[in-house]
Amino acid sequence: MDIIEEMLSYNKSFVEEKKYEAYSTDKYPDKKVAILTCMDTRLTELLPAALGIKNGDAKIIKNAGGVISHPYGSVVRSLLIAILELGVTSIMVIGHTDCGVQNISSAEMQEKLKECGITETALEATAKCGVNYDKWFKGFRSAEESVMETVDILKKHPLIPAQIQIRGFVMNSETGEVEEVRTRGREDALECRLKPTP
Ligand SMILES: [Zn+2]
C-alpha cells in the first residue's frame, strides 16, 4: 500500500478507538514557550521527550536548519502570532549536531533541481523575480554559529517585544542533551537596533 494511504487507514482506527483522548489540550501553550528548530526526523520525538514537553506545552516551529531565512518571513510571523495571540513569553532556538543543512551549497541544489527537470530558464526567471539562490540555499558552518545568527536576528528584530526571553541551544541528535550557545545580550542588540544604520 502507498505510504499515505497506509497513514490514512491508520487514522481511521485512531479516531474510532478514541486514541486522541490522550492528547486533549487547547491552543494556548502551557509552558508559554516557542521553539524554533530543525525538521530533522531524529528530533521528532527526541526533542520534546528530552525537554519534558508534552502535547499542548509549546509552539514548535520547524524548518530545514531551524533558521530565519528572511526577517519578515513565515518564521518571525509565526513567532509574533505565538507572542501576541497565544501568550508566549520565551523563545528557544535549538540547532542540533550533524544537521543535514550544514553542508548544502547553492550550486549543488541548483544542479539537483536541473536533474529533477527544472529548466535553466525557470531558474533564471525566478532569480530575476528576486530569488537570491546563494542566500536562500545557504548552508552553515556549524550549528552553534547558525543558532547564534538566528538568536541575533531575533534579539535585534524591531517587532519582537523587549521583554521576550530569547536563548539559543544545540541539541545532541543522539542523546538529546542540550548545550546553551553563548549569544549577545538583549541590551547590546537593542542598543544596536536603535542606532541609525550608516
Ligand atoms: Zn537539521
mmCIF file with all atom_site columns, C-alpha atoms in Angstrom, residues 2-177:
data_model
loop_
_atom_site.group_PDB
_atom_site.id
_atom_site.type_symbol
_atom_site.label_atom_id
_atom_site.label_alt_id
_atom_site.label_comp_id
_atom_site.label_asym_id
_atom_site.label_entity_id
_atom_site.label_seq_id
_atom_site.pdbx_PDB_ins_code
_atom_site.Cartn_x
_atom_site.Cartn_y
_atom_site.Cartn_z
_atom_site.occupancy
_atom_site.B_iso_or_equiv
_atom_site.pdbx_formal_charge
_atom_site.auth_seq_id
_atom_site.auth_comp_id
_atom_site.auth_asym_id
_atom_site.auth_atom_id
_atom_site.pdbx_PDB_model_num
ATOM 1   C CA . ASP A 1 2   ? 1.049   3.582  -0.704  1.00 0.00 ? 2   ASP A CA 1
ATOM 2   C CA . ILE A 1 3   ? 2.521   5.143  2.461   1.00 0.00 ? 3   ILE A CA 1
ATOM 3   C CA . ILE A 1 4   ? -0.020  7.965  2.577   1.00 0.00 ? 4   ILE A CA 1
ATOM 4   C CA . GLU A 1 5   ? -2.886  5.506  2.125   1.00 0.00 ? 5   GLU A CA 1
ATOM 5   C CA . GLU A 1 6   ? -1.408  3.459  4.951   1.00 0.00 ? 6   GLU A CA 1
ATOM 6   C CA . MET A 1 7   ? -1.421  6.503  7.209   1.00 0.00 ? 7   MET A CA 1
ATOM 7   C CA . LEU A 1 8   ? -5.000  7.388  6.236   1.00 0.00 ? 8   LEU A CA 1
ATOM 8   C CA . SER A 1 9   ? -6.133  3.909  7.098   1.00 0.00 ? 9   SER A CA 1
ATOM 9   C CA . TYR A 1 10  ? -4.310  4.128  10.477  1.00 0.00 ? 10  TYR A CA 1
ATOM 10  C CA . ASN A 1 11  ? -6.038  7.469  11.051  1.00 0.00 ? 11  ASN A CA 1
ATOM 11  C CA . LYS A 1 12  ? -9.469  5.848  10.781  1.00 0.00 ? 12  LYS A CA 1
ATOM 12  C CA . SER A 1 13  ? -8.749  3.397  13.564  1.00 0.00 ? 13  SER A CA 1
ATOM 13  C CA . PHE A 1 14  ? -7.020  6.117  15.637  1.00 0.00 ? 14  PHE A CA 1
ATOM 14  C CA . VAL A 1 15  ? -10.202 8.176  15.640  1.00 0.00 ? 15  VAL A CA 1
ATOM 15  C CA . GLU A 1 16  ? -12.555 5.196  16.017  1.00 0.00 ? 16  GLU A CA 1
ATOM 16  C CA . GLU A 1 17  ? -10.629 3.933  19.025  1.00 0.00 ? 17  GLU A CA 1
ATOM 17  C CA . LYS A 1 18  ? -10.610 7.464  20.521  1.00 0.00 ? 18  LYS A CA 1
ATOM 18  C CA . LYS A 1 19  ? -6.822  7.419  20.884  1.00 0.00 ? 19  LYS A CA 1
ATOM 19  C CA . TYR A 1 20  ? -6.946  11.229 20.559  1.00 0.00 ? 20  TYR A CA 1
ATOM 20  C CA . GLU A 1 21  ? -8.234  11.499 24.115  1.00 0.00 ? 21  GLU A CA 1
ATOM 21  C CA . ALA A 1 22  ? -4.667  11.159 25.420  1.00 0.00 ? 22  ALA A CA 1
ATOM 22  C CA . TYR A 1 23  ? -3.686  14.340 23.532  1.00 0.00 ? 23  TYR A CA 1
ATOM 23  C CA . SER A 1 24  ? -6.553  16.606 24.522  1.00 0.00 ? 24  SER A CA 1
ATOM 24  C CA . THR A 1 25  ? -5.454  20.223 25.166  1.00 0.00 ? 25  THR A CA 1
ATOM 25  C CA . ASP A 1 26  ? -6.157  23.786 23.898  1.00 0.00 ? 26  ASP A CA 1
ATOM 26  C CA . LYS A 1 27  ? -4.302  26.198 21.600  1.00 0.00 ? 27  LYS A CA 1
ATOM 27  C CA . TYR A 1 28  ? -2.514  28.114 24.386  1.00 0.00 ? 28  TYR A CA 1
ATOM 28  C CA . PRO A 1 29  ? 0.947   26.692 25.163  1.00 0.00 ? 29  PRO A CA 1
ATOM 29  C CA . ASP A 1 30  ? 1.031   25.732 28.852  1.00 0.00 ? 30  ASP A CA 1
ATOM 30  C CA . LYS A 1 31  ? 4.759   26.482 29.169  1.00 0.00 ? 31  LYS A CA 1
ATOM 31  C CA . LYS A 1 32  ? 4.397   29.812 27.257  1.00 0.00 ? 32  LYS A CA 1
ATOM 32  C CA . VAL A 1 33  ? 7.398   28.875 25.148  1.00 0.00 ? 33  VAL A CA 1
ATOM 33  C CA . ALA A 1 34  ? 8.033   28.806 21.400  1.00 0.00 ? 34  ALA A CA 1
ATOM 34  C CA . ILE A 1 35  ? 10.787  26.617 19.985  1.00 0.00 ? 35  ILE A CA 1
ATOM 35  C CA . LEU A 1 36  ? 12.388  27.216 16.606  1.00 0.00 ? 36  LEU A CA 1
ATOM 36  C CA . THR A 1 37  ? 14.174  24.074 15.495  1.00 0.00 ? 37  THR A CA 1
ATOM 37  C CA . CYS A 1 38  ? 15.099  21.828 12.577  1.00 0.00 ? 38  CYS A CA 1
ATOM 38  C CA . MET A 1 39  ? 12.790  19.455 10.715  1.00 0.00 ? 39  MET A CA 1
ATOM 39  C CA . ASP A 1 40  ? 15.334  16.637 11.256  1.00 0.00 ? 40  ASP A CA 1
ATOM 40  C CA . THR A 1 41  ? 13.449  13.370 11.811  1.00 0.00 ? 41  THR A CA 1
ATOM 41  C CA . ARG A 1 42  ? 15.730  12.335 14.674  1.00 0.00 ? 42  ARG A CA 1
ATOM 42  C CA . LEU A 1 43  ? 14.261  15.203 16.688  1.00 0.00 ? 43  LEU A CA 1
ATOM 43  C CA . THR A 1 44  ? 10.587  14.436 16.010  1.00 0.00 ? 44  THR A CA 1
ATOM 44  C CA . GLU A 1 45  ? 10.078  12.646 19.319  1.00 0.00 ? 45  GLU A CA 1
ATOM 45  C CA . LEU A 1 46  ? 13.522  13.095 20.876  1.00 0.00 ? 46  LEU A CA 1
ATOM 46  C CA . LEU A 1 47  ? 13.323  16.894 21.247  1.00 0.00 ? 47  LEU A CA 1
ATOM 47  C CA . PRO A 1 48  ? 10.017  17.028 23.168  1.00 0.00 ? 48  PRO A CA 1
ATOM 48  C CA . ALA A 1 49  ? 10.978  13.969 25.219  1.00 0.00 ? 49  ALA A CA 1
ATOM 49  C CA . ALA A 1 50  ? 14.407  15.388 26.115  1.00 0.00 ? 50  ALA A CA 1
ATOM 50  C CA . LEU A 1 51  ? 12.875  18.703 27.245  1.00 0.00 ? 51  LEU A CA 1
ATOM 51  C CA . GLY A 1 52  ? 9.896   17.217 29.054  1.00 0.00 ? 52  GLY A CA 1
ATOM 52  C CA . ILE A 1 53  ? 7.418   18.731 26.628  1.00 0.00 ? 53  ILE A CA 1
ATOM 53  C CA . LYS A 1 54  ? 4.066   17.139 26.049  1.00 0.00 ? 54  LYS A CA 1
ATOM 54  C CA . ASN A 1 55  ? 1.170   17.954 23.744  1.00 0.00 ? 55  ASN A CA 1
ATOM 55  C CA . GLY A 1 56  ? -0.101  21.472 24.498  1.00 0.00 ? 56  GLY A CA 1
ATOM 56  C CA . ASP A 1 57  ? 3.117   22.728 26.141  1.00 0.00 ? 57  ASP A CA 1
ATOM 57  C CA . ALA A 1 58  ? 4.976   24.608 23.396  1.00 0.00 ? 58  ALA A CA 1
ATOM 58  C CA . LYS A 1 59  ? 4.650   26.151 19.956  1.00 0.00 ? 59  LYS A CA 1
ATOM 59  C CA . ILE A 1 60  ? 7.201   24.305 17.841  1.00 0.00 ? 60  ILE A CA 1
ATOM 60  C CA . ILE A 1 61  ? 8.219   25.927 14.565  1.00 0.00 ? 61  ILE A CA 1
ATOM 61  C CA . LYS A 1 62  ? 10.309  23.767 12.268  1.00 0.00 ? 62  LYS A CA 1
ATOM 62  C CA . ASN A 1 63  ? 12.165  24.217 9.016   1.00 0.00 ? 63  ASN A CA 1
ATOM 63  C CA . ALA A 1 64  ? 15.357  22.970 7.393   1.00 0.00 ? 64  ALA A CA 1
ATOM 64  C CA . GLY A 1 65  ? 18.078  24.004 9.827   1.00 0.00 ? 65  GLY A CA 1
ATOM 65  C CA . GLY A 1 66  ? 15.781  25.858 12.237  1.00 0.00 ? 66  GLY A CA 1
ATOM 66  C CA . VAL A 1 67  ? 16.794  29.153 10.666  1.00 0.00 ? 67  VAL A CA 1
ATOM 67  C CA . ILE A 1 68  ? 15.274  32.515 9.804   1.00 0.00 ? 68  ILE A CA 1
ATOM 68  C CA . SER A 1 69  ? 15.882  32.967 6.095   1.00 0.00 ? 69  SER A CA 1
ATOM 69  C CA . HIS A 1 70  ? 14.046  36.290 5.991   1.00 0.00 ? 70  HIS A CA 1
ATOM 70  C CA . PRO A 1 71  ? 13.422  38.687 8.940   1.00 0.00 ? 71  PRO A CA 1
ATOM 71  C CA . TYR A 1 72  ? 9.841   39.235 7.726   1.00 0.00 ? 72  TYR A CA 1
ATOM 72  C CA . GLY A 1 73  ? 9.168   35.690 6.554   1.00 0.00 ? 73  GLY A CA 1
ATOM 73  C CA . SER A 1 74  ? 6.982   32.925 7.945   1.00 0.00 ? 74  SER A CA 1
ATOM 74  C CA . VAL A 1 75  ? 9.142   32.115 10.995  1.00 0.00 ? 75  VAL A CA 1
ATOM 75  C CA . VAL A 1 76  ? 9.024   35.603 12.506  1.00 0.00 ? 76  VAL A CA 1
ATOM 76  C CA . ARG A 1 77  ? 5.334   35.833 11.568  1.00 0.00 ? 77  ARG A CA 1
ATOM 77  C CA . SER A 1 78  ? 4.677   32.596 13.473  1.00 0.00 ? 78  SER A CA 1
ATOM 78  C CA . LEU A 1 79  ? 6.682   33.793 16.469  1.00 0.00 ? 79  LEU A CA 1
ATOM 79  C CA . LEU A 1 80  ? 4.758   37.082 16.549  1.00 0.00 ? 80  LEU A CA 1
ATOM 80  C CA . ILE A 1 81  ? 1.435   35.222 16.464  1.00 0.00 ? 81  ILE A CA 1
ATOM 81  C CA . ALA A 1 82  ? 2.711   32.947 19.242  1.00 0.00 ? 82  ALA A CA 1
ATOM 82  C CA . ILE A 1 83  ? 3.661   36.007 21.330  1.00 0.00 ? 83  ILE A CA 1
ATOM 83  C CA . LEU A 1 84  ? 0.718   38.305 20.594  1.00 0.00 ? 84  LEU A CA 1
ATOM 84  C CA . GLU A 1 85  ? -2.132  35.828 20.289  1.00 0.00 ? 85  GLU A CA 1
ATOM 85  C CA . LEU A 1 86  ? -1.074  32.758 22.214  1.00 0.00 ? 86  LEU A CA 1
ATOM 86  C CA . GLY A 1 87  ? 0.768   34.090 25.246  1.00 0.00 ? 87  GLY A CA 1
ATOM 87  C CA . VAL A 1 88  ? 4.343   33.009 24.504  1.00 0.00 ? 88  VAL A CA 1
ATOM 88  C CA . THR A 1 89  ? 6.946   34.794 26.656  1.00 0.00 ? 89  THR A CA 1
ATOM 89  C CA . SER A 1 90  ? 10.122  32.793 25.866  1.00 0.00 ? 90  SER A CA 1
ATOM 90  C CA . ILE A 1 91  ? 11.758  31.675 22.637  1.00 0.00 ? 91  ILE A CA 1
ATOM 91  C CA . MET A 1 92  ? 14.248  28.817 22.381  1.00 0.00 ? 92  MET A CA 1
ATOM 92  C CA . VAL A 1 93  ? 16.257  28.439 19.163  1.00 0.00 ? 93  VAL A CA 1
ATOM 93  C CA . ILE A 1 94  ? 17.523  24.851 19.028  1.00 0.00 ? 94  ILE A CA 1
ATOM 94  C CA . GLY A 1 95  ? 20.033  23.706 16.417  1.00 0.00 ? 95  GLY A CA 1
ATOM 95  C CA . HIS A 1 96  ? 21.400  20.169 16.507  1.00 0.00 ? 96  HIS A CA 1
ATOM 96  C CA . THR A 1 97  ? 24.516  18.135 15.798  1.00 0.00 ? 97  THR A CA 1
ATOM 97  C CA . ASP A 1 98  ? 25.037  16.566 12.352  1.00 0.00 ? 98  ASP A CA 1
ATOM 98  C CA . CYS A 1 99  ? 22.398  18.788 10.703  1.00 0.00 ? 99  CYS A CA 1
ATOM 99  C CA . GLY A 1 100 ? 21.668  17.983 7.060   1.00 0.00 ? 100 GLY A CA 1
ATOM 100 C CA . VAL A 1 101 ? 21.522  21.680 6.171   1.00 0.00 ? 101 VAL A CA 1
ATOM 101 C CA . GLN A 1 102 ? 25.046  22.332 7.404   1.00 0.00 ? 102 GLN A CA 1
ATOM 102 C CA . ASN A 1 103 ? 26.843  21.471 4.190   1.00 0.00 ? 103 ASN A CA 1
ATOM 103 C CA . ILE A 1 104 ? 24.344  22.274 1.456   1.00 0.00 ? 104 ILE A CA 1
ATOM 104 C CA . SER A 1 105 ? 25.548  24.521 -1.344  1.00 0.00 ? 105 SER A CA 1
ATOM 105 C CA . SER A 1 106 ? 23.524  26.713 -3.637  1.00 0.00 ? 106 SER A CA 1
ATOM 106 C CA . ALA A 1 107 ? 25.348  25.419 -6.740  1.00 0.00 ? 107 ALA A CA 1
ATOM 107 C CA . GLU A 1 108 ? 24.641  21.782 -5.831  1.00 0.00 ? 108 GLU A CA 1
ATOM 108 C CA . MET A 1 109 ? 20.997  22.493 -5.035  1.00 0.00 ? 109 MET A CA 1
ATOM 109 C CA . GLN A 1 110 ? 20.564  24.194 -8.405  1.00 0.00 ? 110 GLN A CA 1
ATOM 110 C CA . GLU A 1 111 ? 22.237  21.223 -10.125 1.00 0.00 ? 111 GLU A CA 1
ATOM 111 C CA . LYS A 1 112 ? 19.841  18.854 -8.349  1.00 0.00 ? 112 LYS A CA 1
ATOM 112 C CA . LEU A 1 113 ? 16.875  20.970 -9.431  1.00 0.00 ? 113 LEU A CA 1
ATOM 113 C CA . LYS A 1 114 ? 18.061  20.641 -13.024 1.00 0.00 ? 114 LYS A CA 1
ATOM 114 C CA . GLU A 1 115 ? 18.378  16.858 -12.593 1.00 0.00 ? 115 GLU A CA 1
ATOM 115 C CA . CYS A 1 116 ? 14.726  16.891 -11.476 1.00 0.00 ? 116 CYS A CA 1
ATOM 116 C CA . GLY A 1 117 ? 13.749  18.547 -14.745 1.00 0.00 ? 117 GLY A CA 1
ATOM 117 C CA . ILE A 1 118 ? 13.683  22.195 -13.674 1.00 0.00 ? 118 ILE A CA 1
ATOM 118 C CA . THR A 1 119 ? 14.942  24.239 -16.608 1.00 0.00 ? 119 THR A CA 1
ATOM 119 C CA . GLU A 1 120 ? 17.706  26.806 -16.621 1.00 0.00 ? 120 GLU A CA 1
ATOM 120 C CA . THR A 1 121 ? 15.051  29.265 -17.868 1.00 0.00 ? 121 THR A CA 1
ATOM 121 C CA . ALA A 1 122 ? 12.943  28.656 -14.751 1.00 0.00 ? 122 ALA A CA 1
ATOM 122 C CA . LEU A 1 123 ? 15.979  29.235 -12.529 1.00 0.00 ? 123 LEU A CA 1
ATOM 123 C CA . GLU A 1 124 ? 16.891  32.423 -14.356 1.00 0.00 ? 124 GLU A CA 1
ATOM 124 C CA . ALA A 1 125 ? 13.309  33.699 -14.335 1.00 0.00 ? 125 ALA A CA 1
ATOM 125 C CA . THR A 1 126 ? 12.912  33.111 -10.573 1.00 0.00 ? 126 THR A CA 1
ATOM 126 C CA . ALA A 1 127 ? 16.280  34.747 -9.942  1.00 0.00 ? 127 ALA A CA 1
ATOM 127 C CA . LYS A 1 128 ? 15.074  37.781 -11.913 1.00 0.00 ? 128 LYS A CA 1
ATOM 128 C CA . CYS A 1 129 ? 11.917  37.837 -9.771  1.00 0.00 ? 129 CYS A CA 1
ATOM 129 C CA . GLY A 1 130 ? 14.057  38.255 -6.679  1.00 0.00 ? 130 GLY A CA 1
ATOM 130 C CA . VAL A 1 131 ? 15.098  34.747 -5.546  1.00 0.00 ? 131 VAL A CA 1
ATOM 131 C CA . ASN A 1 132 ? 18.682  35.033 -4.386  1.00 0.00 ? 132 ASN A CA 1
ATOM 132 C CA . TYR A 1 133 ? 19.688  31.361 -4.634  1.00 0.00 ? 133 TYR A CA 1
ATOM 133 C CA . ASP A 1 134 ? 23.036  31.826 -2.921  1.00 0.00 ? 134 ASP A CA 1
ATOM 134 C CA . LYS A 1 135 ? 21.310  33.284 0.118   1.00 0.00 ? 135 LYS A CA 1
ATOM 135 C CA . TRP A 1 136 ? 18.206  31.068 0.020   1.00 0.00 ? 136 TRP A CA 1
ATOM 136 C CA . PHE A 1 137 ? 20.133  27.799 -0.214  1.00 0.00 ? 137 PHE A CA 1
ATOM 137 C CA . LYS A 1 138 ? 22.951  28.914 2.043   1.00 0.00 ? 138 LYS A CA 1
ATOM 138 C CA . GLY A 1 139 ? 24.271  26.222 4.390   1.00 0.00 ? 139 GLY A CA 1
ATOM 139 C CA . PHE A 1 140 ? 26.099  26.998 7.623   1.00 0.00 ? 140 PHE A CA 1
ATOM 140 C CA . ARG A 1 141 ? 29.495  26.184 9.032   1.00 0.00 ? 141 ARG A CA 1
ATOM 141 C CA . SER A 1 142 ? 28.367  24.957 12.446  1.00 0.00 ? 142 SER A CA 1
ATOM 142 C CA . ALA A 1 143 ? 25.140  24.559 14.373  1.00 0.00 ? 143 ALA A CA 1
ATOM 143 C CA . GLU A 1 144 ? 26.478  26.948 17.040  1.00 0.00 ? 144 GLU A CA 1
ATOM 144 C CA . GLU A 1 145 ? 27.160  29.663 14.501  1.00 0.00 ? 145 GLU A CA 1
ATOM 145 C CA . SER A 1 146 ? 23.742  29.241 12.904  1.00 0.00 ? 146 SER A CA 1
ATOM 146 C CA . VAL A 1 147 ? 21.957  29.421 16.290  1.00 0.00 ? 147 VAL A CA 1
ATOM 147 C CA . MET A 1 148 ? 24.000  32.487 17.218  1.00 0.00 ? 148 MET A CA 1
ATOM 148 C CA . GLU A 1 149 ? 22.976  34.206 13.992  1.00 0.00 ? 149 GLU A CA 1
ATOM 149 C CA . THR A 1 150 ? 19.288  33.320 14.417  1.00 0.00 ? 150 THR A CA 1
ATOM 150 C CA . VAL A 1 151 ? 19.192  34.477 18.050  1.00 0.00 ? 151 VAL A CA 1
ATOM 151 C CA . ASP A 1 152 ? 20.886  37.694 16.991  1.00 0.00 ? 152 ASP A CA 1
ATOM 152 C CA . ILE A 1 153 ? 18.262  38.349 14.288  1.00 0.00 ? 153 ILE A CA 1
ATOM 153 C CA . LEU A 1 154 ? 15.503  37.868 16.883  1.00 0.00 ? 154 LEU A CA 1
ATOM 154 C CA . LYS A 1 155 ? 17.158  39.998 19.548  1.00 0.00 ? 155 LYS A CA 1
ATOM 155 C CA . LYS A 1 156 ? 17.669  42.853 17.081  1.00 0.00 ? 156 LYS A CA 1
ATOM 156 C CA . HIS A 1 157 ? 14.274  42.451 15.442  1.00 0.00 ? 157 HIS A CA 1
ATOM 157 C CA . PRO A 1 158 ? 12.263  45.696 15.696  1.00 0.00 ? 158 PRO A CA 1
ATOM 158 C CA . LEU A 1 159 ? 8.943   43.834 16.129  1.00 0.00 ? 159 LEU A CA 1
ATOM 159 C CA . ILE A 1 160 ? 9.911   41.351 18.854  1.00 0.00 ? 160 ILE A CA 1
ATOM 160 C CA . PRO A 1 161 ? 8.955   42.930 22.207  1.00 0.00 ? 161 PRO A CA 1
ATOM 161 C CA . ALA A 1 162 ? 11.928  43.596 24.503  1.00 0.00 ? 162 ALA A CA 1
ATOM 162 C CA . GLN A 1 163 ? 10.502  41.570 27.401  1.00 0.00 ? 163 GLN A CA 1
ATOM 163 C CA . ILE A 1 164 ? 10.554  38.307 25.419  1.00 0.00 ? 164 ILE A CA 1
ATOM 164 C CA . GLN A 1 165 ? 13.309  35.974 26.604  1.00 0.00 ? 165 GLN A CA 1
ATOM 165 C CA . ILE A 1 166 ? 15.392  34.586 23.707  1.00 0.00 ? 166 ILE A CA 1
ATOM 166 C CA . ARG A 1 167 ? 18.011  31.848 24.184  1.00 0.00 ? 167 ARG A CA 1
ATOM 167 C CA . GLY A 1 168 ? 19.904  29.551 21.836  1.00 0.00 ? 168 GLY A CA 1
ATOM 168 C CA . PHE A 1 169 ? 20.949  25.890 22.176  1.00 0.00 ? 169 PHE A CA 1
ATOM 169 C CA . VAL A 1 170 ? 22.431  22.965 20.270  1.00 0.00 ? 170 VAL A CA 1
ATOM 170 C CA . MET A 1 171 ? 20.902  19.534 20.873  1.00 0.00 ? 171 MET A CA 1
ATOM 171 C CA . ASN A 1 172 ? 22.857  16.303 20.518  1.00 0.00 ? 172 ASN A CA 1
ATOM 172 C CA . SER A 1 173 ? 20.880  14.380 17.864  1.00 0.00 ? 173 SER A CA 1
ATOM 173 C CA . GLU A 1 174 ? 21.539  11.069 19.620  1.00 0.00 ? 174 GLU A CA 1
ATOM 174 C CA . THR A 1 175 ? 21.330  11.789 23.338  1.00 0.00 ? 175 THR A CA 1
ATOM 175 C CA . GLY A 1 176 ? 19.044  14.837 23.324  1.00 0.00 ? 176 GLY A CA 1
ATOM 176 C CA . GLU A 1 177 ? 21.469  16.729 25.563  1.00 0.00 ? 177 GLU A CA 1
#
